[in-house]
Structures are given as structure tokens and as C-alpha cells.
mmCIF file with all atom_site columns, C-alpha atoms in Angstrom:
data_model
loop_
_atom_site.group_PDB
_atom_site.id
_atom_site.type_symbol
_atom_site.label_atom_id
_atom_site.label_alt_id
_atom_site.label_comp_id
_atom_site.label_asym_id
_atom_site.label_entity_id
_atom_site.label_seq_id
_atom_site.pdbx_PDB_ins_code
_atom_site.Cartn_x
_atom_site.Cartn_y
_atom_site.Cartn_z
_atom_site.occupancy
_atom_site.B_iso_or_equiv
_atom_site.pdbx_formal_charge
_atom_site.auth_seq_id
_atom_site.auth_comp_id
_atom_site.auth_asym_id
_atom_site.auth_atom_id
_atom_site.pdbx_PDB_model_num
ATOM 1   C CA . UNK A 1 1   ? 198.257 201.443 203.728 1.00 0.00 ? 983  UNK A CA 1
ATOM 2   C CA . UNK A 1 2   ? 196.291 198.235 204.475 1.00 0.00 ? 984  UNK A CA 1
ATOM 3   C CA . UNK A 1 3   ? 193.614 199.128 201.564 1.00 0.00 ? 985  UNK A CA 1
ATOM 4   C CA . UNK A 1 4   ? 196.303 199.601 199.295 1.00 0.00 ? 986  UNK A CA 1
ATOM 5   C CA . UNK A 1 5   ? 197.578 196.082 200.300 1.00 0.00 ? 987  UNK A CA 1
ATOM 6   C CA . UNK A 1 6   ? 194.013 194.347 200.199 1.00 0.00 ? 988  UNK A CA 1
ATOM 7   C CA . UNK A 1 7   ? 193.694 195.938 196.436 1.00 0.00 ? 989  UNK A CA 1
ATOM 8   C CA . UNK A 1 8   ? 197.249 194.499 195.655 1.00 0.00 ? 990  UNK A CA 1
ATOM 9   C CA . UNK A 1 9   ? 196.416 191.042 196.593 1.00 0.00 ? 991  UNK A CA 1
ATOM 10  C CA . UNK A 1 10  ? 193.049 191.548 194.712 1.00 0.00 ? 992  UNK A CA 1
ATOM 11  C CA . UNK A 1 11  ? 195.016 192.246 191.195 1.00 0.00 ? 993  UNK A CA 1
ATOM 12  C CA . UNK A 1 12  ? 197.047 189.788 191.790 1.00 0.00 ? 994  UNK A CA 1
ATOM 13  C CA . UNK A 1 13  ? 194.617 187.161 192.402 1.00 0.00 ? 995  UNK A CA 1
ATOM 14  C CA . UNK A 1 14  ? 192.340 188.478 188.932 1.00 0.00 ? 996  UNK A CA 1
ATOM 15  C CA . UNK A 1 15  ? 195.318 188.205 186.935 1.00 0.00 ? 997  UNK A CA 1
ATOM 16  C CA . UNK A 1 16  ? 195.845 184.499 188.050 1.00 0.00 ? 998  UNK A CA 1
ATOM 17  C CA . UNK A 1 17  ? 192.292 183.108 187.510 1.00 0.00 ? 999  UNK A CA 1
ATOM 18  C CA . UNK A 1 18  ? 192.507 185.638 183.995 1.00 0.00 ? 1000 UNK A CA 1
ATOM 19  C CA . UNK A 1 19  ? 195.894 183.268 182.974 1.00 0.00 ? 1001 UNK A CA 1
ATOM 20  C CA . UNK A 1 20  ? 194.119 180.354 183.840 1.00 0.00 ? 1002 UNK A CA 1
ATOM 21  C CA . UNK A 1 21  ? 191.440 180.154 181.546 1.00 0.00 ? 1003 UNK A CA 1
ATOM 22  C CA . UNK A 1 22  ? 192.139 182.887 178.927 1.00 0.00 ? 1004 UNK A CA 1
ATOM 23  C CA . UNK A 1 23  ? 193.057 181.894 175.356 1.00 0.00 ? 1005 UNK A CA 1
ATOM 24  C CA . UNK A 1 24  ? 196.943 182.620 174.275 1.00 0.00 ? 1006 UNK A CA 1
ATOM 25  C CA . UNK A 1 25  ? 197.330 181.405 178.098 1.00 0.00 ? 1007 UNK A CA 1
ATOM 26  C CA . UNK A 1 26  ? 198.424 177.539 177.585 1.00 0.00 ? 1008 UNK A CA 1
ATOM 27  C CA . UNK A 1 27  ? 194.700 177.268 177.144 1.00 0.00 ? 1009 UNK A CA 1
ATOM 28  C CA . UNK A 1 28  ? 194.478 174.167 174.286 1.00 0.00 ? 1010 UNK A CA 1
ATOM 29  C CA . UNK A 1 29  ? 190.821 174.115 172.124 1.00 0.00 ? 1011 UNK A CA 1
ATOM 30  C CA . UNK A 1 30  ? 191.279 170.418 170.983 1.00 0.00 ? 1012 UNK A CA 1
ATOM 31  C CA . UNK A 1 31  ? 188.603 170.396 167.344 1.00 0.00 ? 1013 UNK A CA 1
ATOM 32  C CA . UNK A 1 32  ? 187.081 167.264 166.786 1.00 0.00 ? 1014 UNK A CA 1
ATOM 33  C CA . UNK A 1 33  ? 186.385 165.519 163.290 1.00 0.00 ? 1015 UNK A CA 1
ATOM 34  C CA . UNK A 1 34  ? 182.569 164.462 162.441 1.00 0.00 ? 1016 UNK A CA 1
ATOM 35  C CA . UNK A 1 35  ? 182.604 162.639 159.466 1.00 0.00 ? 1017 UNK A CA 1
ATOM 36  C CA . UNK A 1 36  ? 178.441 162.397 158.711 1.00 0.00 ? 1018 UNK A CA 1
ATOM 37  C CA . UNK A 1 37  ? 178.657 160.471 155.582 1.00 0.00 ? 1019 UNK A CA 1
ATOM 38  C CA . UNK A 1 38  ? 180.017 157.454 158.047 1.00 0.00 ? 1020 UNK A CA 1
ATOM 39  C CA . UNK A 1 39  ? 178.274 153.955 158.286 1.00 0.00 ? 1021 UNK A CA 1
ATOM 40  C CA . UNK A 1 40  ? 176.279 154.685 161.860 1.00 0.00 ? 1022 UNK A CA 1
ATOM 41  C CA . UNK A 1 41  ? 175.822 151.900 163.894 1.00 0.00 ? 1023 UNK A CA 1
ATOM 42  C CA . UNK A 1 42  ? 175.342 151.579 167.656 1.00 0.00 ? 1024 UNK A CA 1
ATOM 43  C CA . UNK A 1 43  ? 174.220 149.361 170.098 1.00 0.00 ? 1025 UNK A CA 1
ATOM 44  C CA . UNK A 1 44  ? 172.482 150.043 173.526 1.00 0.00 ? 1026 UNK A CA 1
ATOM 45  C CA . UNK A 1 45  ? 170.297 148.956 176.325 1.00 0.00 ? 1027 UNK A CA 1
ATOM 46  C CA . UNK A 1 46  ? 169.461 149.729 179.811 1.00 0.00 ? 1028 UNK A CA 1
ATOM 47  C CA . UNK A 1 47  ? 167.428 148.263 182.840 1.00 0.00 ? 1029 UNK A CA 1
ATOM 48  C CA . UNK A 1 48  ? 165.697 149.839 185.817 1.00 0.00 ? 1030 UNK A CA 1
ATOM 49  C CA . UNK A 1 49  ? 164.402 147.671 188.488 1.00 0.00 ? 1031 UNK A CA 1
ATOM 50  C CA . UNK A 1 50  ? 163.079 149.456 191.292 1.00 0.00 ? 1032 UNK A CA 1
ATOM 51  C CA . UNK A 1 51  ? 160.574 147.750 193.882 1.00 0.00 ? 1033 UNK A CA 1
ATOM 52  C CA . UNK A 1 52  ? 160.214 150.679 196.062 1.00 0.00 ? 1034 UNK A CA 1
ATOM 53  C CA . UNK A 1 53  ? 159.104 152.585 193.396 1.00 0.00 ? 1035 UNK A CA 1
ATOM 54  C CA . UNK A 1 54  ? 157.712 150.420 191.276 1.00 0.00 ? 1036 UNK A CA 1
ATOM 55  C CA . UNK A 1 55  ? 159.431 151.099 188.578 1.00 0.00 ? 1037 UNK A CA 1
ATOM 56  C CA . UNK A 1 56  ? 160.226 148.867 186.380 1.00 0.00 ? 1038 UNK A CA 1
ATOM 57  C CA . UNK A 1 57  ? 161.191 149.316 182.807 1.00 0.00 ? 1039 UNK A CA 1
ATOM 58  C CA . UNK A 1 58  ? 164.240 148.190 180.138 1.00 0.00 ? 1040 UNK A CA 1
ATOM 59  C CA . UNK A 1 59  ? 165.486 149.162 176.586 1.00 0.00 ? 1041 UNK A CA 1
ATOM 60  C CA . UNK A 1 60  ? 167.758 147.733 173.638 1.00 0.00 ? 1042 UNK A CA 1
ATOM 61  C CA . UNK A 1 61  ? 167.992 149.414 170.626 1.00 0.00 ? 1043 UNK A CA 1
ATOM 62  C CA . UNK A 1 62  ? 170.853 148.522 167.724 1.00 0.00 ? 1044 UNK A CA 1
ATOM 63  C CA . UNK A 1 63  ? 171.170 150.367 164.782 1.00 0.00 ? 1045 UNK A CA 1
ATOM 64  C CA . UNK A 1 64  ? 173.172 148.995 161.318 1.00 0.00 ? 1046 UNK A CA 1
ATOM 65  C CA . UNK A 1 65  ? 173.414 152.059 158.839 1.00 0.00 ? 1047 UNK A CA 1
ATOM 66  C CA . UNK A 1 66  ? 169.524 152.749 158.077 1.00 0.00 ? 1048 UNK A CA 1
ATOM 67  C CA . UNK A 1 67  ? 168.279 149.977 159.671 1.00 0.00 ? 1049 UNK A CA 1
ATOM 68  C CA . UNK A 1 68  ? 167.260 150.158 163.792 1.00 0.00 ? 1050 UNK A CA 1
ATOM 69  C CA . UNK A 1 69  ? 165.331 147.664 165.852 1.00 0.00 ? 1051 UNK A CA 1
ATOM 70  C CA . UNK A 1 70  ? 164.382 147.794 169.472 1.00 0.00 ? 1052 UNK A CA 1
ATOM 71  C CA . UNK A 1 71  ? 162.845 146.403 172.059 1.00 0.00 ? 1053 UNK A CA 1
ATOM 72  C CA . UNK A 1 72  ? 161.529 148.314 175.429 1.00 0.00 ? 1054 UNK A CA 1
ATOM 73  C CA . UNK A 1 73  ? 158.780 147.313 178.088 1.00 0.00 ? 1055 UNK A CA 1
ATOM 74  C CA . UNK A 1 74  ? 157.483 148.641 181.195 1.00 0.00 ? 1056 UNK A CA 1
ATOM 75  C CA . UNK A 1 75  ? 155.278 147.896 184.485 1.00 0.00 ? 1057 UNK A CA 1
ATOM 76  C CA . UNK A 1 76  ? 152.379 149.844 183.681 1.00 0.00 ? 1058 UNK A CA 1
ATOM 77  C CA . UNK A 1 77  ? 150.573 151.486 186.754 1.00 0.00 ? 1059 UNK A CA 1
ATOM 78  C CA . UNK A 1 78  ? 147.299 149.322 186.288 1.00 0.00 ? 1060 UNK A CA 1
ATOM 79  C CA . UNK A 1 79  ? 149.760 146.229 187.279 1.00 0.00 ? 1061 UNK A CA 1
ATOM 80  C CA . UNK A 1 80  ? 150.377 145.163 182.919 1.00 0.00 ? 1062 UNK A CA 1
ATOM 81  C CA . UNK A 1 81  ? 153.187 144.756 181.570 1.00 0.00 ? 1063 UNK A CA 1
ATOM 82  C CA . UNK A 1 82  ? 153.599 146.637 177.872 1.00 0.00 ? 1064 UNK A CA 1
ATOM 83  C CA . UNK A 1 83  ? 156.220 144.753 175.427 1.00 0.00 ? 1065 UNK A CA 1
ATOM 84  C CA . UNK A 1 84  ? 157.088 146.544 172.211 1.00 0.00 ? 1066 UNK A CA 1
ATOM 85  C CA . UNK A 1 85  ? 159.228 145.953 169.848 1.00 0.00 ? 1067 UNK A CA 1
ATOM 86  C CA . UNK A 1 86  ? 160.332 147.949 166.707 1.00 0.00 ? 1068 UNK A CA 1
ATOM 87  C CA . UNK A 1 87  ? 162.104 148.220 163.200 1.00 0.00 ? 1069 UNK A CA 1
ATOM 88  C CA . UNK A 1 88  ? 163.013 151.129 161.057 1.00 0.00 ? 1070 UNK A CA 1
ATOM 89  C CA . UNK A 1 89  ? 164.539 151.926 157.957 1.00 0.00 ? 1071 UNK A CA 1
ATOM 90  C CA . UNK A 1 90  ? 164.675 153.692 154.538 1.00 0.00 ? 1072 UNK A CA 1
ATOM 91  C CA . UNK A 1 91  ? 160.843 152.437 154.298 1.00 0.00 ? 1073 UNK A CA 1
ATOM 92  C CA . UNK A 1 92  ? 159.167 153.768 157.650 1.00 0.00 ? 1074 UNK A CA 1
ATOM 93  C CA . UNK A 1 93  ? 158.477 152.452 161.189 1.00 0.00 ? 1075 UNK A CA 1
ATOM 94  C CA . UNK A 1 94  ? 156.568 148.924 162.253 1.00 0.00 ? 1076 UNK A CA 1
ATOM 95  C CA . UNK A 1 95  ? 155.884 149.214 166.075 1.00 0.00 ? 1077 UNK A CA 1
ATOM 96  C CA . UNK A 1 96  ? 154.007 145.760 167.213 1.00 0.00 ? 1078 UNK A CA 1
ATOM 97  C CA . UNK A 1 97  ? 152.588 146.409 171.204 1.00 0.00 ? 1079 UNK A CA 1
ATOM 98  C CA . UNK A 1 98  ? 151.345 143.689 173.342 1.00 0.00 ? 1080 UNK A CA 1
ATOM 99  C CA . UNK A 1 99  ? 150.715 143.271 176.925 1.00 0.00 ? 1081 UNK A CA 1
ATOM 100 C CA . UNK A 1 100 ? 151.190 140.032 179.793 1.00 0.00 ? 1082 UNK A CA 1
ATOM 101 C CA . UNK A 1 101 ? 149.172 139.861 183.062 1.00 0.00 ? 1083 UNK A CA 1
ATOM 102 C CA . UNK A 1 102 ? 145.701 141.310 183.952 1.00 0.00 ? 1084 UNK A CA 1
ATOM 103 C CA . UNK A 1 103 ? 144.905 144.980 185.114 1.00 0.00 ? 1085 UNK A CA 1
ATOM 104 C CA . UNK A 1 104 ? 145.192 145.261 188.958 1.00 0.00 ? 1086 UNK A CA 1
ATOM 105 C CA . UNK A 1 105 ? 144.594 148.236 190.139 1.00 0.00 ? 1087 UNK A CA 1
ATOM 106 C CA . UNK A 1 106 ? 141.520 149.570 187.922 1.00 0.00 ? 1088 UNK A CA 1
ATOM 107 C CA . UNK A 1 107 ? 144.051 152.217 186.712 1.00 0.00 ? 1089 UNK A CA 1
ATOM 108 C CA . UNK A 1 108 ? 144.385 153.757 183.287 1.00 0.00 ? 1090 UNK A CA 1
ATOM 109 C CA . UNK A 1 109 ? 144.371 151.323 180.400 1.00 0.00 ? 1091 UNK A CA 1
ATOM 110 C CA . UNK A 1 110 ? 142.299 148.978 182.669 1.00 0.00 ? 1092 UNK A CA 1
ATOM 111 C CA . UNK A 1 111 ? 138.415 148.263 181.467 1.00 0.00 ? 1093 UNK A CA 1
ATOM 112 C CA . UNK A 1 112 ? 136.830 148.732 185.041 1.00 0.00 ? 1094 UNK A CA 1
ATOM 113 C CA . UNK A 1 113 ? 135.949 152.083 186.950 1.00 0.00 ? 1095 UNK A CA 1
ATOM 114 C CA . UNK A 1 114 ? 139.071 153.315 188.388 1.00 0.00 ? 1096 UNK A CA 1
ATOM 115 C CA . UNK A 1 115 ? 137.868 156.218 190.666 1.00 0.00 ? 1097 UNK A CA 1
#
């Protein structure tokens, strides 16, 4: 009689996770409206500053129908800091790099031996 009671409860219990999330079972599907032919614009940016680590890096980027520009930079591991900033549109990319400080560490992108 007690495995007929365990297999009871067990029915039971299927039947009330199967109500839960089953459709026809108050379950809702909410459908969302994309409209891609919409002006896109955004806006963003970030920062990570982390000294135990060492990492240090931000990032903007704002974007105006075809039109994006951004900014990131970075600690690089040979101790430089890279700077770049950005535009695109309808007519391609222009990406213009440059680095502050001096290479520390002999690492990669340094001139000297690093090994």
C-alpha cells in the first residue's frame, strides 16, 4: 500500500510542474514588435579599472542612423597605453591608433628583446 501511495504523490506532483509551464496552462507568450526600417541610434560606454590585475581599459561608442564613432583605449602589457578612436558610415571605416608613455616591460609591441 505504501508504493501505491509514493506513486500517487508522484502523479500528482508531474501534473503540477506539467500546469505550470505548459501552454493552454495560464502560460502568456508576450510577441514583441522589431521594426528594422527604424532610425538606430544608441549610445554606450564602459570603464574597467583594475590595479590588481592590471587591467585597465574603457569604451564609448554612439551611433546616429549610419553614422558611429568611438573611442576605446587600453594598458597594454609592455606598460603603453593604446588610444583609438573611430568613425563609420555609408562610406567605410577610419580607425586613427596612437600610443602615450614608453614600453616598460620589453613585452610585445616593445622594440627591445623581451625574453
Amino acid at each position: 500500500m505504501q508504493g501505491g501511495a509514493v506513486l500517487a504523490l508522484l502523479v500528482v506532483a508531474v501534473a503540477a510542474v506539467s500546469a505550470q509551464g505548459g501552454e493552454g496552462y495560464g502560460h502568456h507568450h508576450l510577441e514583441e514588435y522589431v521594426d528594422y526600417r527604424a532610425h538606430p541610434r544608441y549610445h554606450y560606454d564602459y570603464h574597467v579599472h583594475d590595479p590588481h590585475t592590471h587591467d585597465f581599459k574603457n569604451q564609448w561608442e554612439h551611433r546616429d542612423g549610419k553614422e558611429t564613432k568611438g573611442h576605446y583605449s587600453l594598458l597594454q602589457p609592455d606598460g603603453r597605453k593604446r588610444i583609438v578612436e573611430y568613425r563609420a558610415g555609408k562610406h567605410g571605416a577610419d580607425y586613427r591608433i596612437k600610443y602615450e608613455g614608453h614600453s616598460e616591460h620589453g613585452g610585445i609591441g616593445s622594440f627591445g628583446i623581451g625574453y
